[in-house]
PDB file of C-alpha atoms in Angstrom:
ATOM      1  CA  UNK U  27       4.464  15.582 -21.882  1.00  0.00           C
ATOM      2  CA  UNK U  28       0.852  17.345 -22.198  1.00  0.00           C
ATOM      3  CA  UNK U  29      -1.114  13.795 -21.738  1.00  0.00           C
ATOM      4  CA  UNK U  30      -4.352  14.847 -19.653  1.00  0.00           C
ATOM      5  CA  UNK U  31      -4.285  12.481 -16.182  1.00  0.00           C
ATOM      6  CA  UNK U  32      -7.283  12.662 -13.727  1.00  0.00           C
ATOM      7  CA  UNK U  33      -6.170  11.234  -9.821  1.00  0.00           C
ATOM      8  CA  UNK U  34      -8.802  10.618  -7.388  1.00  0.00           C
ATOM      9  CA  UNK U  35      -7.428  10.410  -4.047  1.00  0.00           C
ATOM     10  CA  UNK U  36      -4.758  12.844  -3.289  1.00  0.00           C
ATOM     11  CA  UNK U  37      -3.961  11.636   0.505  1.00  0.00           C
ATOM     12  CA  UNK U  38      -0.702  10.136   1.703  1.00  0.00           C
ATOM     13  CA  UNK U  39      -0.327   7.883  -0.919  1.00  0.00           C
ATOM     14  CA  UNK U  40      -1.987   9.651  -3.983  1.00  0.00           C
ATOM     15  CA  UNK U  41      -0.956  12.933  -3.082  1.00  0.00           C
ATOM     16  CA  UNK U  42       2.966  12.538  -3.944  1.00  0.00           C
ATOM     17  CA  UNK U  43       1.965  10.241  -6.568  1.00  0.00           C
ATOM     18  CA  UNK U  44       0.482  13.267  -8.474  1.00  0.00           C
ATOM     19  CA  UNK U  45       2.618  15.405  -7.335  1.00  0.00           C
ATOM     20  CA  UNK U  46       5.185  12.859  -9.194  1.00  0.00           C
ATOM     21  CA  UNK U  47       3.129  13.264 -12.255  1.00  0.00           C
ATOM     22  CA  UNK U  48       3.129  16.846 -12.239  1.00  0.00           C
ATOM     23  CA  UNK U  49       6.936  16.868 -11.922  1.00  0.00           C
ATOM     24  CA  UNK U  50       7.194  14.263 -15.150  1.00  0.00           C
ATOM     25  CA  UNK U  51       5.540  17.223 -17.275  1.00  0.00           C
ATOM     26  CA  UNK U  52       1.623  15.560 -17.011  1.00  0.00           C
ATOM     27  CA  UNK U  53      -0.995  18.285 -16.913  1.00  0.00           C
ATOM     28  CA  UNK U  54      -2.757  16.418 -13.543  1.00  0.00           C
ATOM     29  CA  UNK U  55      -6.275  17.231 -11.938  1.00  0.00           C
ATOM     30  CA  UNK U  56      -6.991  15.646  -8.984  1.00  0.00           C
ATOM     31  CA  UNK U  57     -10.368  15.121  -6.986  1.00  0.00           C
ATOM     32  CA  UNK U  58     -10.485  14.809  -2.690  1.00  0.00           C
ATOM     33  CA  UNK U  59     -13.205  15.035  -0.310  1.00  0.00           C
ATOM     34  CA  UNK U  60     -10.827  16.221   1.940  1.00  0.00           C
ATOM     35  CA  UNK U  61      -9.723  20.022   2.227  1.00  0.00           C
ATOM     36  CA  UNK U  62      -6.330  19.447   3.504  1.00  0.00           C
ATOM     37  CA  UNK U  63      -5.445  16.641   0.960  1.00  0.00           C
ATOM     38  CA  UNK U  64      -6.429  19.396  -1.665  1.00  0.00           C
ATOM     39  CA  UNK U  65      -4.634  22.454  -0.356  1.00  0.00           C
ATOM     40  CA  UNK U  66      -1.706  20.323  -0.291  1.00  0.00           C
ATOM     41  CA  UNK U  67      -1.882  19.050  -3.876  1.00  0.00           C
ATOM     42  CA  UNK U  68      -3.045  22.378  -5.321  1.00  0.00           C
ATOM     43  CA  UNK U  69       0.777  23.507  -3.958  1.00  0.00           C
ATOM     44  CA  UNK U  70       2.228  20.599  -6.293  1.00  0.00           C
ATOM     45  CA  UNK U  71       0.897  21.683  -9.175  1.00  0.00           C
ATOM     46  CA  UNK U  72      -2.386  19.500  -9.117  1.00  0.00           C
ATOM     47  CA  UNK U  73      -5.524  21.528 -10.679  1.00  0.00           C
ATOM     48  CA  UNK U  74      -7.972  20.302  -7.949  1.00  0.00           C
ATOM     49  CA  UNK U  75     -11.486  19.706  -8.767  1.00  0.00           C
ATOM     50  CA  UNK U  76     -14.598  20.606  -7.432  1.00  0.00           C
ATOM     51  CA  UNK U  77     -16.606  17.339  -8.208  1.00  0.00           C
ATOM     52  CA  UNK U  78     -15.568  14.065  -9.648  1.00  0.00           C
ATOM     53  CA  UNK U  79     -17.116  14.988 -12.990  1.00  0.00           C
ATOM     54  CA  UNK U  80     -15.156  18.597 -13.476  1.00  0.00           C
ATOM     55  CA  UNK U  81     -12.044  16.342 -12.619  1.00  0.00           C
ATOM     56  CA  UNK U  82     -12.511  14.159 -14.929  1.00  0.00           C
ATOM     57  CA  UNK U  83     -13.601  15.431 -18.115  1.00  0.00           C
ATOM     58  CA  UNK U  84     -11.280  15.647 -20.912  1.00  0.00           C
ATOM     59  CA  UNK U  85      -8.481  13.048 -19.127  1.00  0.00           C
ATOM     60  CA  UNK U  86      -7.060  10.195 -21.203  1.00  0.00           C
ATOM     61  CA  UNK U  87      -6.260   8.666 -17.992  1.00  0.00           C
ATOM     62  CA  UNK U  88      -7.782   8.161 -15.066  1.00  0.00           C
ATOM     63  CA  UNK U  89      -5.944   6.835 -11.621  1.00  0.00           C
ATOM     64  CA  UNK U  90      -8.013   6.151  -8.124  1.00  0.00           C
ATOM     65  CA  UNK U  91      -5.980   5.210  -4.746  1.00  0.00           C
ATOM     66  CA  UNK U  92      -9.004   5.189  -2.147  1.00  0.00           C
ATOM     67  CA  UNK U  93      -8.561   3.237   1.125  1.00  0.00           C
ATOM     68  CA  UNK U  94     -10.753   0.317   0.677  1.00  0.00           C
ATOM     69  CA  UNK U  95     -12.774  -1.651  -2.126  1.00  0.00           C
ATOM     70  CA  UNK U  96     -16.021   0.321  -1.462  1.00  0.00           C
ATOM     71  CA  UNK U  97     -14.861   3.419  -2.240  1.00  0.00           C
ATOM     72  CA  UNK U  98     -13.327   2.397  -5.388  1.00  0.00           C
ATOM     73  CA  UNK U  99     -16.124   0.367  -6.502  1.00  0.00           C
ATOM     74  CA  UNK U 100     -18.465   3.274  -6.014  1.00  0.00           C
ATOM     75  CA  UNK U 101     -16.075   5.571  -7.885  1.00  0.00           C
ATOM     76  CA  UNK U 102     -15.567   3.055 -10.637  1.00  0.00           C
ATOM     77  CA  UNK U 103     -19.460   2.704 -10.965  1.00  0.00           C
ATOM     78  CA  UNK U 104     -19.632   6.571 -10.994  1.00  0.00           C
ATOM     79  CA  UNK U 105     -16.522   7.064 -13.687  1.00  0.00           C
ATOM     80  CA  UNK U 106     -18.465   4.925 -15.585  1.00  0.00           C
ATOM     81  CA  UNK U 107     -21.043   6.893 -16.717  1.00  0.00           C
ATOM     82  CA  UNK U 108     -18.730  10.136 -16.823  1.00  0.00           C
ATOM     83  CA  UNK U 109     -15.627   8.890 -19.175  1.00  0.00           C
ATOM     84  CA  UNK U 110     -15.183   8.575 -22.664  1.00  0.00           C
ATOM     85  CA  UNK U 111     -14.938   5.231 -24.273  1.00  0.00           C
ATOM     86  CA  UNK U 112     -11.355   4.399 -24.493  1.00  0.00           C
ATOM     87  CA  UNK U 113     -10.299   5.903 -21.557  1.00  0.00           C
ATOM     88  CA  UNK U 114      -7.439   4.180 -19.215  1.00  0.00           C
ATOM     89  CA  UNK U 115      -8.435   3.715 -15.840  1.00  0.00           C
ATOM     90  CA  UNK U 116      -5.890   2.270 -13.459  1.00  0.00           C
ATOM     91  CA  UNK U 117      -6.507   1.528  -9.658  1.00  0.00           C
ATOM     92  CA  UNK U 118      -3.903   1.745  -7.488  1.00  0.00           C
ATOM     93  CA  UNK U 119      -5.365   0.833  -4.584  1.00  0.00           C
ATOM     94  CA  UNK U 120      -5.106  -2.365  -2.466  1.00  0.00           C
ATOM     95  CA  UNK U 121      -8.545  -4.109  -2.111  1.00  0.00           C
ATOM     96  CA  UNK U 122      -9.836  -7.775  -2.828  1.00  0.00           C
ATOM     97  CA  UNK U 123      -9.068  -9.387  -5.785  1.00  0.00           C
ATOM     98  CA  UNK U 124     -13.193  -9.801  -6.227  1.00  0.00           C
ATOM     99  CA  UNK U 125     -13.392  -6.198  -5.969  1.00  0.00           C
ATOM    100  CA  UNK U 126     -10.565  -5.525  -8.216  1.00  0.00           C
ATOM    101  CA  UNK U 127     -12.177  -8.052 -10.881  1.00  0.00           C
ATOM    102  CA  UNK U 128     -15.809  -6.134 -11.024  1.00  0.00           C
ATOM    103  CA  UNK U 129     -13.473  -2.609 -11.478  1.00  0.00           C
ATOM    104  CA  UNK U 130     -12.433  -3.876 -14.094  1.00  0.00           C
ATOM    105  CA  UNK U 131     -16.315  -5.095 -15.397  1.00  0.00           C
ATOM    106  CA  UNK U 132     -16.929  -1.879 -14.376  1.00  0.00           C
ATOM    107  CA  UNK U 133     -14.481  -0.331 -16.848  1.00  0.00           C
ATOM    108  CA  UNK U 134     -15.303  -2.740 -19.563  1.00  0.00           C
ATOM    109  CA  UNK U 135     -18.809  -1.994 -19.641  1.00  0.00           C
ATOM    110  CA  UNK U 136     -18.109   1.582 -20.327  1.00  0.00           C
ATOM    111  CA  UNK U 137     -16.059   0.131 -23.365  1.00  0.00           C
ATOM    112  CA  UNK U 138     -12.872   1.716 -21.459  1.00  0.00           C
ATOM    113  CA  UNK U 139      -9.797  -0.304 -20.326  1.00  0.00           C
ATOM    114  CA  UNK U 140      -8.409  -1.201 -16.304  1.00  0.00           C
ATOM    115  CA  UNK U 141      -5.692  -1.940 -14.741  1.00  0.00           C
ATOM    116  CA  UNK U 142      -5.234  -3.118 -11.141  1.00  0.00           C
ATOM    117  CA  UNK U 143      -1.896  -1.664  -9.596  1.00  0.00           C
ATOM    118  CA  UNK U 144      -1.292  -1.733  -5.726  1.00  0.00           C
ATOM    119  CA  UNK U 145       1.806  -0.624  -4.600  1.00  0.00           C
ATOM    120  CA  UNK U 146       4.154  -1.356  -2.218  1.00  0.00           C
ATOM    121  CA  UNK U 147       6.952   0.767  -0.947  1.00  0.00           C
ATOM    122  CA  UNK U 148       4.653   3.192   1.533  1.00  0.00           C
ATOM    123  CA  UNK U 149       4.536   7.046   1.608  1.00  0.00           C
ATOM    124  CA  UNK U 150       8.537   6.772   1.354  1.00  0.00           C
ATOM    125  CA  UNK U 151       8.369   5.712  -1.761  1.00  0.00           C
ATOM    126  CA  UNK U 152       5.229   7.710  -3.008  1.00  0.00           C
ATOM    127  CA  UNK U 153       7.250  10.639  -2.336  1.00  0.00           C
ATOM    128  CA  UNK U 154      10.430   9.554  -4.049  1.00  0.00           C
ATOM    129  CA  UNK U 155       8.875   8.109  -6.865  1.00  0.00           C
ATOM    130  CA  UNK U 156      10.383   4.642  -5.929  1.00  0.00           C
ATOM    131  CA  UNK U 157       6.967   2.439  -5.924  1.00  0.00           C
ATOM    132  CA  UNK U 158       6.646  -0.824  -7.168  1.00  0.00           C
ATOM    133  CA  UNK U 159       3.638  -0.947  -8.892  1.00  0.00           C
ATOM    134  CA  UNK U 160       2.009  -4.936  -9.042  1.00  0.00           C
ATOM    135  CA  UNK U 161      -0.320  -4.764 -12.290  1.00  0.00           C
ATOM    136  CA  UNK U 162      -2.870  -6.950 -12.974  1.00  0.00           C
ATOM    137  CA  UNK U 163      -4.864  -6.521 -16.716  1.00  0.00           C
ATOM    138  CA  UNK U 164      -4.290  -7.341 -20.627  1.00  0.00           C
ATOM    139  CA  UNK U 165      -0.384  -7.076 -21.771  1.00  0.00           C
ATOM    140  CA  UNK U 166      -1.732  -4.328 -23.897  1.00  0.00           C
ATOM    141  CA  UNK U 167      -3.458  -2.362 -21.712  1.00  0.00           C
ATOM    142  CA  UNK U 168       0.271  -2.775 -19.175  1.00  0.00           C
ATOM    143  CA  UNK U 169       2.093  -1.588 -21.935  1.00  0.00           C
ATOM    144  CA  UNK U 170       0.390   1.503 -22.215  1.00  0.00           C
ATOM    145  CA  UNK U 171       0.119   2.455 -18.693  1.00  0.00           C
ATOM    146  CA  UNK U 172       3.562   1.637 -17.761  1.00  0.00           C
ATOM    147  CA  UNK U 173       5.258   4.748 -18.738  1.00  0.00           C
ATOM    148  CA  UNK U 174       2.801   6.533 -16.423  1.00  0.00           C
ATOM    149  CA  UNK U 175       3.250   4.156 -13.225  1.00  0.00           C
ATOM    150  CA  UNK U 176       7.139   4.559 -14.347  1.00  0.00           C
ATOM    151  CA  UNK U 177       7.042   8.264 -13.232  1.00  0.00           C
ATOM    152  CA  UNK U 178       5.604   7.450  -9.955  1.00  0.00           C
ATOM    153  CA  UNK U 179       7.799   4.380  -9.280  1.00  0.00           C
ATOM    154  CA  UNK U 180      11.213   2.416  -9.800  1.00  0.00           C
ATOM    155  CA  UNK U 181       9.291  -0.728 -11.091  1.00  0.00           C
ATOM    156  CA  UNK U 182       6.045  -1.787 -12.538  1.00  0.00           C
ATOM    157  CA  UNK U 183       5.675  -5.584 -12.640  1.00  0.00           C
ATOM    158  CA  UNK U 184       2.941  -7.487 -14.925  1.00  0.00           C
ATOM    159  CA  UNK U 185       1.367 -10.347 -12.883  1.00  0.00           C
ATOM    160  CA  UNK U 186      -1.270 -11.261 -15.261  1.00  0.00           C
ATOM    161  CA  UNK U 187      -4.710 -10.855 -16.115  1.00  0.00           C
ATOM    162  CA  UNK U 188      -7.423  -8.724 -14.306  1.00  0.00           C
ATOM    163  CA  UNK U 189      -6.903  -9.357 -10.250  1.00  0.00           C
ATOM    164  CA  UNK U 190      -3.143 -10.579 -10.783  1.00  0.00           C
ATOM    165  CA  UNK U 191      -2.005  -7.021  -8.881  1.00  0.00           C
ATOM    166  CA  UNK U 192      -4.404  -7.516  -6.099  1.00  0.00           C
ATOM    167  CA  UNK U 193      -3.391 -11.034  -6.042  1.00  0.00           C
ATOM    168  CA  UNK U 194       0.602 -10.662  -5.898  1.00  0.00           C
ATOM    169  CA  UNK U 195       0.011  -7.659  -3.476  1.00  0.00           C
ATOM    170  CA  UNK U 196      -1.947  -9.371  -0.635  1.00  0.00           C
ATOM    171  CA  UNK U 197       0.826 -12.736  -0.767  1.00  0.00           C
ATOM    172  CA  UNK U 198       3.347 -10.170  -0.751  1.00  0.00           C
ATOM    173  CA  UNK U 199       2.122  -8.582   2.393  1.00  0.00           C
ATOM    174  CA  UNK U 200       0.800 -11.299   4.276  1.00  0.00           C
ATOM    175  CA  UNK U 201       4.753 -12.447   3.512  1.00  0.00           C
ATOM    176  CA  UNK U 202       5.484  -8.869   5.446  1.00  0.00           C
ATOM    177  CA  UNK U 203       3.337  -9.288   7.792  1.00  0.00           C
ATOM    178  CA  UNK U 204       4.570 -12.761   8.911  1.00  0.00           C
ATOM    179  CA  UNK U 205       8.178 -11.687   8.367  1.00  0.00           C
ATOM    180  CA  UNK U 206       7.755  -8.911  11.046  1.00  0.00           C
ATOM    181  CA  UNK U 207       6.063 -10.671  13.698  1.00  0.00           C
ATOM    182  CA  UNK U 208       9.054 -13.073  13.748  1.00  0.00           C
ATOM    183  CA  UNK U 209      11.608 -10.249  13.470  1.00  0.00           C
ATOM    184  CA  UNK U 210      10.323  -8.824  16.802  1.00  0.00           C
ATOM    185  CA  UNK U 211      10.254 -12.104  18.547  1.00  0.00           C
ATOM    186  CA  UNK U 212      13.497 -12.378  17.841  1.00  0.00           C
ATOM    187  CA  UNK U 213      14.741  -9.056  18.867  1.00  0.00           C
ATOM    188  CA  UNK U 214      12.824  -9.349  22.297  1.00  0.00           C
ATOM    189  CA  UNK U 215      13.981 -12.944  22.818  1.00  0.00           C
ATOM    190  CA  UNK U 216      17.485 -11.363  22.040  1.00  0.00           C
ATOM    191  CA  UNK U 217      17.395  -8.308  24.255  1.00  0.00           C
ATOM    192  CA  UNK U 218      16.581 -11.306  27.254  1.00  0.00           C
ATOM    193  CA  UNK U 219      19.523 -13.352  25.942  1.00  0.00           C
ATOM    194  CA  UNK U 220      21.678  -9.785  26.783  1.00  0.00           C
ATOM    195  CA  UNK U 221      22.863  -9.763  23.077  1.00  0.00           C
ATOM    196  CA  UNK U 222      22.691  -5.887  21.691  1.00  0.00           C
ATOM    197  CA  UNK U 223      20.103  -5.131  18.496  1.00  0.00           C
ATOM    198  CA  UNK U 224      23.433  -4.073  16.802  1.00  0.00           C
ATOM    199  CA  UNK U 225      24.846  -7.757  17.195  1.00  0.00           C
ATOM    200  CA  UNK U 226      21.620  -9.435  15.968  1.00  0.00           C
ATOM    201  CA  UNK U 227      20.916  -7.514  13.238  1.00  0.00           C
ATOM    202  CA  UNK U 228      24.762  -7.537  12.185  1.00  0.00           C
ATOM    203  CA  UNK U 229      24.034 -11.512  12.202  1.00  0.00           C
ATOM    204  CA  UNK U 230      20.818 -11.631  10.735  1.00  0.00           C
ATOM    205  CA  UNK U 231      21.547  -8.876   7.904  1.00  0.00           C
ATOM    206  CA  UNK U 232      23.922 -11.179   6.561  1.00  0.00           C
ATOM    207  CA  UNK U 233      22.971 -14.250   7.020  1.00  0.00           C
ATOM    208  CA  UNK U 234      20.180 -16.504   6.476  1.00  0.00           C
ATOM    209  CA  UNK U 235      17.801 -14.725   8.792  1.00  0.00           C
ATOM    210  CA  UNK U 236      17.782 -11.431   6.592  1.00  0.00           C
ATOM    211  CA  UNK U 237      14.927 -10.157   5.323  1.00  0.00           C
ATOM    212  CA  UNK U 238      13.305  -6.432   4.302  1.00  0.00           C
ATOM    213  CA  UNK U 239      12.096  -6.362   7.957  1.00  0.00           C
ATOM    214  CA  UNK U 240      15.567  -6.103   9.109  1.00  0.00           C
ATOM    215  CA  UNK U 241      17.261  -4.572   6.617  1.00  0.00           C
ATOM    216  CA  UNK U 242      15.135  -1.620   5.889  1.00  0.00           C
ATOM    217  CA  UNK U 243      11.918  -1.782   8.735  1.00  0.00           C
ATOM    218  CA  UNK U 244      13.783  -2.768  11.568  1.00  0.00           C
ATOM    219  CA  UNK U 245      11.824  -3.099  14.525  1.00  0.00           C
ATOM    220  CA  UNK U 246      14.488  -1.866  16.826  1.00  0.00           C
ATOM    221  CA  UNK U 247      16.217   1.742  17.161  1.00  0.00           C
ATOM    222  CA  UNK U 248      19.774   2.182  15.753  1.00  0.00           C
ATOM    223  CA  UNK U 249      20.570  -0.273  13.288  1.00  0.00           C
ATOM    224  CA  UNK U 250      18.928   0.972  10.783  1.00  0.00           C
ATOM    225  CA  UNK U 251      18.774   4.746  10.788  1.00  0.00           C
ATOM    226  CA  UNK U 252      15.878   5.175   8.493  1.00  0.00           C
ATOM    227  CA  UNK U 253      13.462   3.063   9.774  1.00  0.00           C
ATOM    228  CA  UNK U 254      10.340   4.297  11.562  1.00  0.00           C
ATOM    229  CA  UNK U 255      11.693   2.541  15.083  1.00  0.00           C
ATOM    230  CA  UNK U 256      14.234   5.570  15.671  1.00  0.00           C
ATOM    231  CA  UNK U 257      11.303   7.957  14.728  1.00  0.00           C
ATOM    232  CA  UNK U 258       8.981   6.890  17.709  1.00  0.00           C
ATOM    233  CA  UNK U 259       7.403   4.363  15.429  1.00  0.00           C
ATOM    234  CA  UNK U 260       5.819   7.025  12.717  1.00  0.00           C
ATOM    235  CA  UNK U 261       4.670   5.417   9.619  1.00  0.00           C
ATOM    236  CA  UNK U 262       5.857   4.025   7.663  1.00  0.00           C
ATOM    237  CA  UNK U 263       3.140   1.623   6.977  1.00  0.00           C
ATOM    238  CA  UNK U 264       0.470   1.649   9.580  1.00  0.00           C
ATOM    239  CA  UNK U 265      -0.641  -1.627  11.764  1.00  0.00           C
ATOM    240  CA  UNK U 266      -3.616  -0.796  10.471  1.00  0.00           C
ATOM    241  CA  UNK U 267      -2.916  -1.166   7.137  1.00  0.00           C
ATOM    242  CA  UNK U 268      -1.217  -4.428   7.837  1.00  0.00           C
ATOM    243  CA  UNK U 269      -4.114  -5.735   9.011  1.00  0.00           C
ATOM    244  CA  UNK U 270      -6.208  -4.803   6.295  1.00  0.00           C
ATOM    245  CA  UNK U 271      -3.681  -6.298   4.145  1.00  0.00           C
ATOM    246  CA  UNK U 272      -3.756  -9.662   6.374  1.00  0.00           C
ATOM    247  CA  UNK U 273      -7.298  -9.683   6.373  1.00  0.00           C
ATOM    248  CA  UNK U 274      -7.424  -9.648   2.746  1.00  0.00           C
ATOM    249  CA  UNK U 275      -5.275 -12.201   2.661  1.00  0.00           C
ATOM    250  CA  UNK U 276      -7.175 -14.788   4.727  1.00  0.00           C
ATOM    251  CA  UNK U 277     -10.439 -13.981   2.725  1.00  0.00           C
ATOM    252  CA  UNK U 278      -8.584 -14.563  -0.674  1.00  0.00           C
ATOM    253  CA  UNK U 279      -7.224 -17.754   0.863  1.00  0.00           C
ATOM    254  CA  UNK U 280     -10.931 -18.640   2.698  1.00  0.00           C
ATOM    255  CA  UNK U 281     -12.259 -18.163  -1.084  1.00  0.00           C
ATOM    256  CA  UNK U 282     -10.117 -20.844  -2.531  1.00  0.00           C
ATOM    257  CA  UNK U 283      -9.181 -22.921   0.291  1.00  0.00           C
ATOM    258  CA  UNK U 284      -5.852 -22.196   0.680  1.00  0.00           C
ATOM    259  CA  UNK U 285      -4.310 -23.316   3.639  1.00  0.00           C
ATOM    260  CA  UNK U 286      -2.246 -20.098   5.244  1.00  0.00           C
ATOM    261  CA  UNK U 287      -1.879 -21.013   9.141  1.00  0.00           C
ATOM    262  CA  UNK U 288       1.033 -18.357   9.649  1.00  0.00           C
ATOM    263  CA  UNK U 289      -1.142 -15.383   7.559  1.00  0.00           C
ATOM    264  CA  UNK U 290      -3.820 -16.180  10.208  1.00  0.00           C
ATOM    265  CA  UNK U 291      -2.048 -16.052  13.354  1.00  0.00           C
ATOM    266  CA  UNK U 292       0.030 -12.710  12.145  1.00  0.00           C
ATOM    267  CA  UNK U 293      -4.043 -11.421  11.189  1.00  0.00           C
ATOM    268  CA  UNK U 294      -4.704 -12.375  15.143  1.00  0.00           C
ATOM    269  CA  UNK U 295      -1.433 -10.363  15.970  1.00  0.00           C
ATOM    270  CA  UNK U 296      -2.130  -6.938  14.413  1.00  0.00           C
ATOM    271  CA  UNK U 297      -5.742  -7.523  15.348  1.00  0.00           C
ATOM    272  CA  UNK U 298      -5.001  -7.617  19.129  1.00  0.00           C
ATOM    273  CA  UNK U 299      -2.116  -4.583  18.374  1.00  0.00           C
ATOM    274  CA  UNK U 300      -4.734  -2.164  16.361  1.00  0.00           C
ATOM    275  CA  UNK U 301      -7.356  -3.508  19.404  1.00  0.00           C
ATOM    276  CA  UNK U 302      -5.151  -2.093  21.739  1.00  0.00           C
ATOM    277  CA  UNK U 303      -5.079   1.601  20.131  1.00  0.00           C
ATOM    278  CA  UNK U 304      -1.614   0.895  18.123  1.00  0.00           C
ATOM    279  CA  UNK U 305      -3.220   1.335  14.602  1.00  0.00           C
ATOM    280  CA  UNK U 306      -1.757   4.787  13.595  1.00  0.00           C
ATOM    281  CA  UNK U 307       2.003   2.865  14.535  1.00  0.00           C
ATOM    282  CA  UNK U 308       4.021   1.611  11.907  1.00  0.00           C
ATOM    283  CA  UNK U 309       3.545  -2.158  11.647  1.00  0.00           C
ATOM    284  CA  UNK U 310       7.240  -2.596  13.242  1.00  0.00           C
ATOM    285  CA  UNK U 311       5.591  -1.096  16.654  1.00  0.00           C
ATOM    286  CA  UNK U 312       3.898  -4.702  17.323  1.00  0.00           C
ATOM    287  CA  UNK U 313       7.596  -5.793  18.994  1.00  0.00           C
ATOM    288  CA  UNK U 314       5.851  -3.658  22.037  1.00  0.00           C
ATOM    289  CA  UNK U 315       3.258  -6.601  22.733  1.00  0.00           C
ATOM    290  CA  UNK U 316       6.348  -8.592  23.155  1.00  0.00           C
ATOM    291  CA  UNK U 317       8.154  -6.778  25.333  1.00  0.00           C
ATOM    292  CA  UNK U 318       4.750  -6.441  27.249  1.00  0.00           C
ATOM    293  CA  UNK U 319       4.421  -2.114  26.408  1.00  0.00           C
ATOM    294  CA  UNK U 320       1.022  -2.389  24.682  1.00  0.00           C
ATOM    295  CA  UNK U 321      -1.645  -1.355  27.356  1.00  0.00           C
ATOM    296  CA  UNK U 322      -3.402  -4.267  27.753  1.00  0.00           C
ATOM    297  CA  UNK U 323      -1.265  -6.671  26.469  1.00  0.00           C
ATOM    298  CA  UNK U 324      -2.475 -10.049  27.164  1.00  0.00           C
ATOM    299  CA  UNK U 325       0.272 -12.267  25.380  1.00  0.00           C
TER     300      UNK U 325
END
């Protein structure tokens, strides 16, 4: 493939997801404010730019994956003035489905086309190129960026119209987050019953308890061999992610008066967790306020 892709954001998550490019055969340039995140990417193959506007010029595509809505928004509002009309630009970051909405204003006032694509499957999957991508935008505009987000990940799911990624992305992880808090209640409650993590999750892996949090995030060491608890709780996907993610959540449902009483206590959860210095954890690591290990705990 010679197609010309520009990526903006070449940290945990971007990085391998250029690097991914560059493997499919893309000719990639790639634009970070940070010198390590470039070094790094420069080794995969990614011609890193100076500025924003060297990065871009010339690319057909353009992908962002910044950590919040402001950055994104401000790099949209930039790209707008830089790209040519026609040009793809897909986001790939998770933000609020407002924000997502005005990207893709953003993009349409430069007469270019958007889609919204958060991703879930963490720097695991950035780095095997197993992402699933959550796309939000026209069925046209999906059809032409899905052969790119299918070198980068194992699916790419259309959700609907502009904001539909955002949208599936922040149920889908307030889901997560809810799932997890009850996982680790039941693992602590278990571990005071005297019954092993190897019998529970044995049980609950095959019955009608199981869920990805067992399965594949377990919150415990040794049933699962992969997961970030035998790794002294490494992301993975941060707890402060999570509660970005939850936040998100309760502001989407605030904005159309959803009712989401579990998303708001598990947003109270990994608030007191990240208030107690646990952010940089993987999400899994909140089964320590249980068990009473979080300095401070006061549950």
């Amino acid at each position: 493939m010679s197609a010309r892709i520009a990526f903006v954001g070449l940290g945990n998550m971007g990085g391998p997801m250029a690097a991914n490019l560059v493997k499919a055969g893309f000719e990639v340039s790639g634009f970070d404010l940070a010198p390590a995140s470039q070094e790094v990417a420069a080794r995969n193959g990614v011609r890193v730019g100076a500025t924003l506007a060297e990065t871009v010029a010339g690319a057909e595509t353009i992908m962002t994956m910044l950590p919040a809505g402001k950055q994104v928004l401000s790099v949209w509002t930039e790209l707008a003035s830089l790209v040519a009309a026609g040009t793809l630009l897909i986001d790939c970051s998770t933000i609020d489905v407002a924000g997502a909405r005005k990207a893709h204003g953003l993009a349409s006032d430069a007469d270019c086309v958007s889609l919204d694509a958060p991703v879930s499957g963490g720097t695991v999957g950035a780095a095997a190129a197993t992402l699933t991508f959550m796309v939000g935008g026209s069925e046209e505009v999906f059809a032409r960026g899905a052969p790119i987000l299918g070198r980068m990940g194992s699916r790419a799911i259309h959700c609907g119209d502009a904001g539909s990624g955002q949208a599936a992305k922040i149920c889908n992880n307030m889901i997560l987050g809810v799932t997890m808090a009850g996982v680790a209640e039941a693992f602590v409650l278990a571990e005071k019953l005297g019954l092993s993590h190897q019998a529970l999750f044995d049980v609950t892996s095959t019955s009608s308890g199981q869920c990805w949090s067992i399965t594949t995030n377990c919150p415990v060491p040794g049933p699962v061999p992969a997961s970030p608890a035998n790794k002294g709780y490494k992301p993975g996907f941060a707890a402060a992610l999570m509660l970005k993610d939850l936040s998100l959540a309760q502001d989407a449902a605030n904005s159309v008066g959803a009712v989401t009483p579990l998303g708001a206590q598990a947003m109270q959860l990994f608030r007191l967790f990240n208030s107690l210095g646990h952010g940089e954890s993987d999400f899994s690591a909140i089964i320590k306020l249980w068990r009473g290990e979080a300095e401070g705990n006061r549950i």
